[in-house]
XYZ file of C-alpha atoms in Angstrom:
571
model
C -34.236 29.896 -14.149
C -31.653 30.307 -11.403
C -29.977 33.504 -12.588
C -33.265 35.165 -13.508
C -34.518 34.516 -9.983
C -31.529 35.747 -7.967
C -31.111 38.838 -10.184
C -34.721 39.885 -9.703
C -35.085 43.090 -7.691
C -37.995 45.301 -6.839
C -39.417 47.698 -4.286
C -42.697 47.746 -2.417
C -43.645 50.384 0.149
C -40.011 51.379 0.469
C -38.848 47.803 1.076
C -36.371 46.280 -1.363
C -37.359 42.784 -2.514
C -34.818 40.365 -3.981
C -35.275 36.907 -5.436
C -34.152 33.712 -3.721
C -33.953 30.423 -5.596
C -35.267 27.433 -3.634
C -35.562 23.747 -4.509
C -37.790 21.060 -3.057
C -37.931 17.308 -3.495
C -41.070 15.187 -3.542
C -41.074 12.172 -1.241
C -40.502 9.054 -3.406
C -43.157 7.179 -1.370
C -46.572 7.954 -2.862
C -49.736 6.067 -2.004
C -47.682 3.344 -0.359
C -45.542 2.782 -3.466
C -41.912 3.736 -4.057
C -41.134 6.036 -6.940
C -37.693 5.433 -8.464
C -36.583 8.876 -7.389
C -38.145 11.931 -5.818
C -38.711 14.576 -8.515
C -36.900 17.814 -7.694
C -38.322 21.203 -8.646
C -37.561 24.839 -7.990
C -39.429 27.997 -7.085
C -38.447 31.658 -6.884
C -39.424 33.385 -3.636
C -38.527 36.652 -1.890
C -35.113 36.567 -0.219
C -36.733 36.775 3.227
C -38.166 33.266 2.752
C -36.327 30.093 3.751
C -36.556 26.328 3.292
C -39.240 25.987 5.987
C -41.399 28.470 4.096
C -40.991 26.405 0.933
C -42.177 23.266 2.720
C -45.115 25.144 4.260
C -46.093 26.647 0.907
C -45.876 23.257 -0.814
C -47.999 21.593 1.878
C -50.669 24.268 1.564
C -50.717 23.707 -2.193
C -50.925 19.929 -1.789
C -53.760 20.146 0.748
C -55.697 22.454 -1.549
C -55.359 20.192 -4.598
C -57.300 16.936 -4.829
C -54.935 15.470 -7.465
C -52.016 15.863 -5.034
C -53.715 15.233 -1.721
C -55.383 11.996 -2.805
C -52.238 9.954 -3.701
C -50.491 11.206 -0.577
C -47.870 13.438 -2.184
C -45.486 14.864 0.403
C -42.345 17.028 0.464
C -39.147 15.252 1.452
C -36.751 18.194 1.706
C -36.128 21.766 0.615
C -33.096 24.003 0.250
C -32.631 27.668 -0.609
C -29.656 29.604 -1.876
C -27.731 31.440 0.812
C -28.854 34.968 1.589
C -25.969 37.345 2.106
C -22.352 36.407 2.637
C -21.513 33.148 4.368
C -19.130 33.782 7.249
C -17.331 30.634 8.265
C -14.060 32.360 9.089
C -12.771 32.359 12.642
C -9.511 32.667 14.527
C -8.768 28.942 14.336
C -9.130 28.856 10.581
C -7.045 32.009 10.258
C -4.215 30.354 12.184
C -4.485 27.196 10.032
C -4.419 29.164 6.782
C -1.487 31.273 7.990
C 0.431 28.124 8.961
C -0.189 26.568 5.551
C 0.954 29.808 3.920
C 4.249 29.757 5.845
C 4.692 26.084 4.978
C 4.156 26.752 1.249
C 6.594 29.683 1.411
C 9.183 27.285 2.894
C 8.680 24.826 0.023
C 9.038 27.603 -2.532
C 12.244 28.757 -0.833
C 13.589 25.188 -0.933
C 12.711 24.964 -4.625
C 14.488 28.218 -5.481
C 17.483 27.133 -3.413
C 17.498 23.752 -5.160
C 17.320 25.198 -8.667
C 19.967 27.776 -7.828
C 22.166 25.060 -6.367
C 21.882 22.991 -9.514
C 23.108 25.956 -11.522
C 26.015 26.713 -9.160
C 26.777 23.077 -8.428
C 26.238 23.317 -4.646
C 26.147 19.561 -4.298
C 29.829 19.334 -5.109
C 30.801 21.572 -2.248
C 30.806 24.968 -3.951
C 27.891 26.263 -1.905
C 26.026 25.873 1.358
C 26.354 22.607 3.253
C 22.600 22.260 3.812
C 21.879 21.910 0.097
C 20.847 18.252 0.339
C 18.353 19.056 3.091
C 16.637 21.800 1.099
C 16.750 19.724 -2.067
C 14.679 16.988 -0.423
C 11.826 19.466 0.167
C 12.114 21.064 -3.267
C 8.946 21.041 -5.374
C 11.112 20.289 -8.400
C 12.553 17.201 -6.714
C 9.058 15.996 -5.781
C 7.783 16.603 -9.316
C 10.670 14.623 -10.813
C 9.987 11.727 -8.447
C 6.318 11.631 -9.486
C 6.734 11.775 -13.264
C 9.696 9.391 -13.368
C 8.999 6.122 -15.197
C 12.084 4.363 -13.869
C 11.322 1.074 -12.110
C 13.594 0.209 -9.197
C 14.943 -3.281 -8.559
C 12.813 -3.960 -5.474
C 9.644 -2.606 -7.075
C 6.689 -4.708 -8.225
C 5.624 -3.007 -11.485
C 2.396 -4.990 -11.811
C 1.172 -3.327 -8.593
C 1.445 0.100 -10.211
C -0.701 -0.991 -13.137
C -3.376 -2.436 -10.871
C -3.355 0.698 -8.703
C -3.555 3.052 -11.713
C -6.411 1.196 -13.428
C -8.314 0.843 -10.150
C -8.013 4.601 -9.642
C -9.446 5.240 -13.108
C -12.300 2.859 -12.306
C -13.113 4.539 -8.982
C -13.261 7.972 -10.623
C -15.596 6.563 -13.281
C -17.808 4.995 -10.608
C -18.300 8.338 -8.864
C -18.709 10.126 -12.192
C -21.843 8.076 -12.858
C -23.242 8.184 -9.347
C -22.928 11.939 -8.877
C -25.472 12.906 -11.585
C -27.918 10.308 -10.246
C -28.158 12.438 -7.105
C -28.393 15.617 -9.138
C -31.442 17.066 -10.884
C -32.375 15.169 -14.054
C -35.280 15.780 -16.387
C -35.416 12.127 -17.528
C -35.864 10.259 -14.241
C -37.559 7.270 -15.869
C -34.565 6.749 -18.155
C -32.383 6.380 -15.064
C -34.540 3.502 -13.822
C -34.172 1.788 -17.211
C -30.408 2.346 -17.087
C -30.241 0.831 -13.587
C -31.668 -2.439 -14.940
C -29.531 -2.534 -18.116
C -26.241 -4.259 -18.863
C -24.530 -0.848 -18.903
C -25.098 -0.534 -15.163
C -23.326 -3.843 -14.458
C -19.961 -2.344 -15.362
C -20.525 0.715 -13.173
C -21.815 -1.383 -10.278
C -18.815 -3.701 -10.455
C -16.423 -0.754 -10.496
C -17.169 -0.335 -6.779
C -15.039 -3.452 -6.283
C -11.977 -1.408 -7.206
C -12.062 -0.224 -3.577
C -11.636 -3.876 -2.547
C -8.660 -4.056 -4.889
C -7.049 -1.269 -2.886
C -7.771 -3.161 0.330
C -6.024 -6.202 -1.165
C -3.020 -4.082 -2.142
C -2.973 -2.464 1.294
C -2.907 -5.812 3.109
C -0.372 -7.288 0.702
C 2.134 -4.414 0.733
C 1.759 -3.912 4.484
C 2.549 -7.572 5.176
C 5.396 -7.879 2.683
C 7.039 -4.667 3.958
C 6.557 -5.675 7.590
C 8.199 -9.073 7.091
C 11.156 -7.616 5.184
C 11.749 -4.939 7.817
C 11.419 -7.168 10.874
C 13.665 -9.759 9.252
C 16.320 -7.090 8.750
C 16.007 -5.169 12.026
C 14.889 -8.072 14.293
C 12.679 -5.767 16.353
C 9.324 -4.058 16.115
C 8.583 -0.469 17.126
C 4.830 -0.142 17.527
C 4.879 3.652 17.865
C 6.861 4.078 14.656
C 4.637 1.543 12.914
C 1.546 3.635 13.592
C 3.125 7.084 13.207
C 4.539 6.193 9.795
C 1.109 5.262 8.496
C -0.501 8.332 10.013
C 2.068 10.664 8.454
C 1.679 8.885 5.141
C -2.083 9.431 4.879
C -3.113 12.389 7.024
C -1.444 15.634 5.824
C -3.048 15.817 2.345
C -6.368 14.701 3.795
C -6.194 17.402 6.484
C -5.523 20.051 3.838
C -8.546 18.854 1.868
C -10.716 19.234 4.974
C -9.307 22.728 5.556
C -10.045 23.749 1.957
C -13.547 22.311 2.278
C -14.352 24.472 5.298
C -12.762 27.698 4.056
C -12.809 27.922 0.251
C -15.675 25.742 -0.956
C -18.574 27.735 0.561
C -17.632 30.896 -1.350
C -16.169 29.209 -4.415
C -19.258 29.384 -6.631
C -23.060 29.469 -6.681
C -25.859 27.549 -8.303
C -29.276 26.023 -7.934
C -27.866 23.032 -6.041
C -24.854 24.682 -4.435
C -26.241 24.490 -0.900
C -27.276 20.881 -1.524
C -23.741 20.084 -2.681
C -22.293 21.647 0.438
C -24.670 19.704 2.677
C -23.801 16.472 0.908
C -20.056 17.052 0.695
C -18.603 19.468 3.240
C -21.083 20.948 5.735
C -20.332 18.288 8.326
C -16.613 19.095 8.138
C -17.148 22.097 10.410
C -18.228 19.844 13.274
C -16.732 16.402 12.592
C -13.361 17.299 11.042
C -11.693 15.675 14.030
C -13.328 12.333 13.238
C -11.591 12.304 9.849
C -8.191 13.120 11.334
C -8.717 10.332 13.903
C -10.098 7.965 11.234
C -13.418 7.251 12.940
C -15.703 9.216 10.612
C -17.677 6.138 9.581
C -18.803 5.693 13.199
C -19.586 9.351 14.019
C -22.868 11.209 13.288
C -23.821 9.516 10.040
C -26.421 12.209 9.330
C -23.683 14.828 9.012
C -21.664 14.421 5.825
C -18.051 15.427 5.375
C -16.219 14.195 2.288
C -18.075 10.920 2.524
C -15.745 9.113 0.126
C -13.043 9.195 2.813
C -14.771 6.297 4.575
C -12.283 3.957 2.852
C -9.358 5.821 4.435
C -10.980 5.329 7.827
C -11.603 1.617 7.244
C -8.059 1.104 5.959
C -6.589 2.812 9.045
C -8.913 0.945 11.422
C -7.776 -2.354 9.927
C -4.178 -1.182 10.140
C -4.635 -0.611 13.885
C -5.303 -4.317 14.461
C -2.695 -5.567 11.976
C 0.058 -6.227 14.608
C -2.280 -8.772 16.214
C -2.051 -10.700 12.948
C 1.406 -9.912 11.582
C 3.513 -10.575 14.683
C 2.059 -14.087 15.292
C 2.167 -14.739 11.547
C 5.914 -14.041 11.503
C 6.936 -15.671 14.791
C 4.380 -18.498 15.027
C 2.890 -18.944 11.539
C 0.328 -21.565 12.583
C -1.104 -19.296 15.268
C -1.050 -16.359 12.870
C -2.930 -18.320 10.211
C -5.535 -19.375 12.782
C -6.072 -15.720 13.766
C -6.214 -14.704 10.126
C -8.707 -17.441 9.250
C -10.904 -16.618 12.245
C -11.087 -12.927 11.324
C -11.761 -13.824 7.692
C -14.638 -16.116 8.656
C -16.044 -13.437 10.985
C -15.962 -10.809 8.236
C -17.717 -13.045 5.706
C -20.353 -14.325 8.139
C -21.073 -10.911 9.693
C -21.602 -9.349 6.252
C -24.123 -12.010 5.286
C -25.837 -11.795 8.668
C -26.317 -8.021 8.532
C -27.594 -8.110 4.958
C -29.933 -11.045 5.581
C -31.329 -9.916 8.922
C -32.127 -6.414 7.630
C -33.404 -7.411 4.204
C -30.744 -5.410 2.357
C -29.837 -6.004 -1.264
C -26.434 -7.469 -2.052
C -26.021 -4.797 -4.746
C -27.293 -2.064 -2.350
C -29.343 -0.568 -5.197
C -31.631 -1.823 -7.950
C -33.832 -0.525 -10.749
C -36.381 0.472 -8.110
C -34.171 1.897 -5.352
C -35.377 2.328 -1.834
C -33.419 5.404 -0.763
C -33.878 4.758 2.951
C -32.803 1.120 2.727
C -29.889 1.982 0.451
C -28.672 4.592 2.925
C -29.024 2.193 5.866
C -27.135 -0.522 3.972
C -24.403 1.951 3.085
C -23.730 2.899 6.707
C -24.333 -0.578 8.161
C -22.398 -2.661 5.651
C -20.576 -0.695 2.976
C -18.430 1.535 5.227
C -17.804 -0.746 8.205
C -14.359 -2.296 8.832
C -15.659 -5.726 9.859
C -17.685 -6.106 6.643
C -14.888 -4.838 4.373
C -12.022 -6.726 6.029
C -12.075 -9.869 3.847
C -10.138 -8.404 0.856
C -7.591 -6.865 3.227
C -7.132 -10.210 5.007
C -6.673 -12.006 1.697
C -4.029 -9.386 0.880
C -2.221 -10.273 4.124
C -2.340 -13.949 3.176
C -0.884 -13.097 -0.232
C 1.915 -11.059 1.351
C 2.728 -13.944 3.680
C 2.881 -16.353 0.752
C 4.988 -14.106 -1.496
C 7.492 -13.464 1.290
C 7.871 -17.122 2.307
C 7.534 -18.575 -1.229
C 5.765 -21.698 0.023
C 3.553 -22.167 -3.018
C 4.998 -23.291 -6.347
C 2.859 -22.662 -9.428
C 3.120 -25.254 -12.182
C 1.671 -24.931 -15.656
C -1.286 -27.147 -14.743
C -2.037 -25.188 -11.553
C -1.765 -21.874 -13.445
C -4.210 -22.993 -16.160
C -6.660 -24.442 -13.648
C -6.450 -21.337 -11.497
C -7.070 -18.952 -14.398
C -10.018 -21.013 -15.636
C -11.501 -21.013 -12.149
C -10.971 -17.266 -11.678
C -12.278 -16.291 -15.115
C -15.257 -18.609 -14.688
C -16.013 -17.130 -11.273
C -15.824 -13.550 -12.564
C -18.044 -14.432 -15.534
C -20.661 -15.942 -13.247
C -20.163 -12.942 -11.022
C -21.132 -10.561 -13.862
C -24.067 -12.712 -14.958
C -25.373 -12.971 -11.421
C -25.059 -9.207 -10.933
C -26.961 -8.508 -14.152
C -29.742 -10.857 -12.995
C -30.007 -9.140 -9.610
C -30.601 -5.711 -11.170
C -33.132 -6.957 -13.708
C -36.665 -5.564 -13.385
C -38.086 -9.076 -13.080
C -35.747 -10.096 -10.244
C -37.470 -10.787 -6.946
C -35.374 -10.258 -3.854
C -34.642 -13.424 -1.883
C -33.084 -13.201 1.570
C -31.075 -16.407 1.126
C -29.676 -15.329 -2.261
C -28.891 -11.797 -1.044
C -27.134 -13.168 2.055
C -24.936 -15.590 0.109
C -24.158 -13.009 -2.576
C -23.226 -10.317 -0.062
C -20.983 -12.797 1.769
C -18.962 -14.087 -1.189
C -18.914 -11.345 -3.831
C -16.088 -9.274 -2.370
C -14.019 -12.275 -1.200
C -14.264 -13.763 -4.711
C -13.087 -10.483 -6.191
C -10.245 -10.311 -3.663
C -9.092 -13.855 -4.449
C -9.105 -12.963 -8.157
C -6.860 -9.947 -7.521
C -4.549 -12.040 -5.346
C -4.290 -14.656 -8.079
C -3.513 -11.954 -10.657
C -0.676 -10.584 -8.511
C 0.677 -14.020 -7.590
C 0.732 -15.339 -11.172
C 2.274 -12.091 -12.405
C 5.129 -12.477 -9.923
C 5.610 -16.093 -11.079
C 5.340 -15.184 -14.797
C 2.115 -17.140 -15.305
C -0.192 -14.262 -16.268
C 0.912 -13.886 -19.887
C 0.271 -10.521 -21.560
C -1.726 -9.289 -18.559
C 1.460 -8.858 -16.568
C 3.138 -7.019 -19.447
C 0.211 -4.628 -19.769
C 0.020 -3.941 -16.029
C 3.808 -3.424 -15.900
C 3.682 -0.624 -18.470
C 6.027 2.034 -17.121
C 3.681 4.928 -17.872
C 1.283 3.640 -15.204
C 3.834 4.691 -12.574
C 2.968 8.439 -12.413
C -0.758 7.701 -12.086
C 0.014 5.076 -9.442
C 2.067 7.562 -7.422
C -0.724 10.121 -7.685
C -3.509 7.618 -6.973
C -3.974 8.649 -3.350
C -4.262 12.368 -4.094
C -6.494 11.646 -7.102
C -8.786 9.674 -4.827
C -8.856 12.474 -2.248
C -9.727 15.291 -4.629
C -11.548 13.783 -7.613
C -15.048 13.673 -6.084
C -15.067 17.447 -5.625
C -14.932 18.108 -9.378
C -18.271 16.523 -10.449
C -19.906 17.668 -7.216
C -18.965 21.279 -7.914
C -20.119 20.949 -11.514
C -23.548 19.659 -10.509
C -23.775 22.151 -7.657
C -23.323 25.074 -10.041
C -25.880 23.958 -12.634
C -28.471 26.541 -13.659
C -30.968 24.064 -15.109
C -31.837 20.357 -15.020
C -29.497 17.862 -16.647
C -30.179 15.011 -19.044
C -28.813 11.671 -17.825
C -27.055 9.859 -20.669
C -23.893 7.779 -21.063
C -22.066 9.956 -23.574
C -22.101 13.300 -21.694
C -21.166 11.445 -18.501
C -18.247 9.721 -20.236
C -17.239 13.030 -21.818
C -17.253 14.658 -18.385
C -15.330 11.694 -16.942
C -12.443 12.102 -19.382
C -12.175 15.817 -18.657
C -12.549 15.340 -14.904
C -9.895 12.629 -14.874
C -7.398 14.957 -16.565
C -8.294 17.791 -14.190
C -8.138 15.477 -11.150
C -4.668 14.305 -12.202
C -3.414 17.883 -12.511
C -4.886 18.862 -9.132
C -3.499 15.678 -7.554
C -0.040 16.453 -8.948
C 0.119 19.801 -7.157
C -1.573 18.337 -4.096
C 1.113 15.669 -3.930
C 4.174 17.897 -4.383
C 2.876 20.391 -1.802
C 1.142 18.257 0.821
C 2.076 14.596 0.394
C 5.704 14.066 -0.586
C 7.258 16.731 1.699
C 5.691 15.031 4.718
C 7.036 11.676 3.545
C 10.496 13.266 3.414
C 9.991 14.746 6.871
C 8.918 11.374 8.287
C 11.883 9.687 6.608
C 14.317 12.171 8.179
C 12.806 11.529 11.605
C 13.135 7.768 11.101
C 16.786 8.089 10.084
C 17.567 10.233 13.103
C 15.811 7.730 15.351
C 17.769 4.845 13.832
C 21.034 6.810 14.128
C 20.331 7.527 17.794
C 19.540 3.862 18.429
C 22.837 2.788 16.844
C 24.787 5.364 18.858
C 23.132 4.209 22.065
C 23.943 0.589 21.225
C 27.615 1.424 20.575
C 27.823 3.397 23.813
C 26.453 0.447 25.752
C 29.080 -1.823 24.211
C 31.857 0.610 25.163
C 30.544 0.849 28.718
């Protein structure tokens, strides 16, 4: 028992002895065979002991016991609760925290000024002239913008529904995967679950990330074409800085919180494990997140690992002008570039999976932890293997902007039958690949890894395209439900913060859990509500004010450009 251990105190020969709770994991490879998971156990030792002592003690025990030594039982890892206070504070962090404090004080001042101005009618000239400026940074103004369900004329409401539902699906995906890496007393039930039909839904929910890549490519292309058609020029620096300001501030704050608050936030049997898995690497590789290269840097050091998708999205965004500019000015050349990159992404994914013997699903009922980890870092988080959905999104944006493709009733029916048939086969094929009787085949795994995500991306593109052309029936009406808008606006901040909630919960556990669908679903509903609330405050403090700031800079830049142009004409 965790609390019983750490609260134990005694004295021997004038020396105070305290308890320290340690955990160790058995290597899942025993006698040449893979166990589904490495059983995790705990031991209470004096506080002067550490993880190395646990491993040494376990090895001595194994070597002295025939029943353990014979099968080749070994210890994979060990962790111990922290002894004493963890001191991660330094001058740099102090400056960062102080800066954030001043920034928050400014937002609060703007909010008070805004609310006061509304009461005294400043906006009609009865008060200070800077009212509109302060109102833009008001927390109340940001909150109203988030919770509003009003759909503007130029908006695509179906996009909000897709984004909101995909966010819910991503949170559910992580809600199931987090307890798998926790401590469970029914390990064998997890292996049965991994080969059941219930796992198919969870496994397929990982494709919601590809949905976001489709949306990213689509909206990026559509916005780019509209803007360049209007302004007739392209500012590369502004193109990149806008994206950076859009994504980075809330992510930087999350990294700062991870390095300052998380370590002393709570305690538990797996608290140190949670920190190692989630935030320990942030102290050394925080810069790689802010530069969006985390997926290429020190893969053994973890820092908010779910942010890999932000890095991939930004890395793809870096190369987007090489596609978008030719696609706008010389469409044939642009389509050739797009098709070449698409073929490279599909072929390279299949090649990496096939040549390394990876599974297309990355995990099965009998997971190989080492191979799963290698596949994750070699395939799952790499830009060249995840580019296909994003490229299909670009193709969709190009089509929607130019309106080259007319959908007739016959084409719509044929397309929906093809898409629904493909997704049905997709689910059946996935369920077969996780079955206990399935034998891995390099050819099958290569083909599946190559086409699964492109097929999903094409399905999402077809859903968006038919919704815009009114050929998706009730699906479009459901996805256009106005109450999806607040969740859609909060989707980015929900994605940033949601993983911390189940990780903290499992890190603070005092005893082993029981893996079962109902408690996980129960936790998911509560975590989703909590994640939405946290994301709301995260957005009004650290996301929307920076969007306002970037917008003001853009307007000033445009105003200066117009003034310079007029001056040149006068001269």
